[in-house]
């Protein structure tokens, strides 16, 4: 193709991206990128390791682990933990952790995760660290933050973001929606000097079904992605991902129409389409300088089995996320 035609194609592509509605999603959604092997996951988190390979952790077991050399072909590789930390049983009779989030900072890997009984907000978020990020290599660091049945929030579904030398953790589900606390960047645990529990998103209708936050920085804005409605019910799942943004990591977050996420706002980013039912439980991974949306969906062609979904997360000209 000639340089002239290449330039013309680039201009056309940019123009088409600019025409995508702010917040995206309104006109249909692309299918997930092809993946193969063991891709039955729930609440996945993924990272590219220092050796160039990939690891994904997900809900259940001792945080199920899968590895890949190319981000396409996956195989089961045991669990994050070789043994169950004793404190898990204070929050879950089965010692079954949920919704991990992996990151790399200060020369080591950090894995945040949830321990809770289903339907209860007597919940805790734990932390483990590792030099390699590999399954079986994690050392548990204990409880980061917990909630009790007297609280108006639920300490599950952690999402961590570093910002200007500070470390923050968003979390939450149902009850009053998405919250945020400050962490001590040295330990990764709750900062004893700042105990405020900030409020980022909720909705006006019971049962306030918004959970699984992800906070990502792009340009001068922070973006809050969250899963709305019902997960965990196979073909009946109504999960979908919505987004808002803020000039401050602690909010307030608003959608493209200016509606605060604390008042039910949020642009629809990804919803059910075709055989891809109830996408959610998302996280965002940086890979070769690009943002990748990592999530699960329920496979309408496989009796609603939860599967791994990957899509590139692109950005419109006016700075709103678009699933590519």
Coordinates of C-alpha atoms in Angstrom, one line a residue, residues 38 54-57 62-68 74-82 133-138:
X38 CA -7.9 -23.8 30.1
X54 CA 1.8 -14.1 31.5
X55 CA 0.0 -15.3 34.6
X56 CA -3.7 -15.0 35.5
X57 CA -5.3 -15.5 38.9
X62 CA -6.4 -21.0 46.7
X63 CA -6.7 -18.4 43.9
X64 CA -6.5 -20.5 40.7
X65 CA -3.5 -19.8 38.5
X66 CA -3.1 -20.1 34.7
X67 CA 0.0 -19.3 32.7
X68 CA 0.7 -18.4 29.0
X74 CA -3.4 -20.9 28.6
X75 CA -2.8 -23.9 30.9
X76 CA -3.7 -24.5 34.5
X77 CA -0.8 -24.1 36.9
X78 CA -2.0 -24.8 40.4
X79 CA -2.9 -22.0 42.8
X80 CA -1.3 -18.8 44.2
X81 CA -1.0 -20.4 47.7
X82 CA 0.4 -23.8 48.7
X133 CA 4.6 -13.6 40.7
X134 CA 4.4 -17.3 40.0
X135 CA 1.9 -19.7 41.6
X136 CA 3.1 -21.2 44.9
X137 CA 5.5 -18.3 45.5
X138 CA 3.3 -16.0 47.5

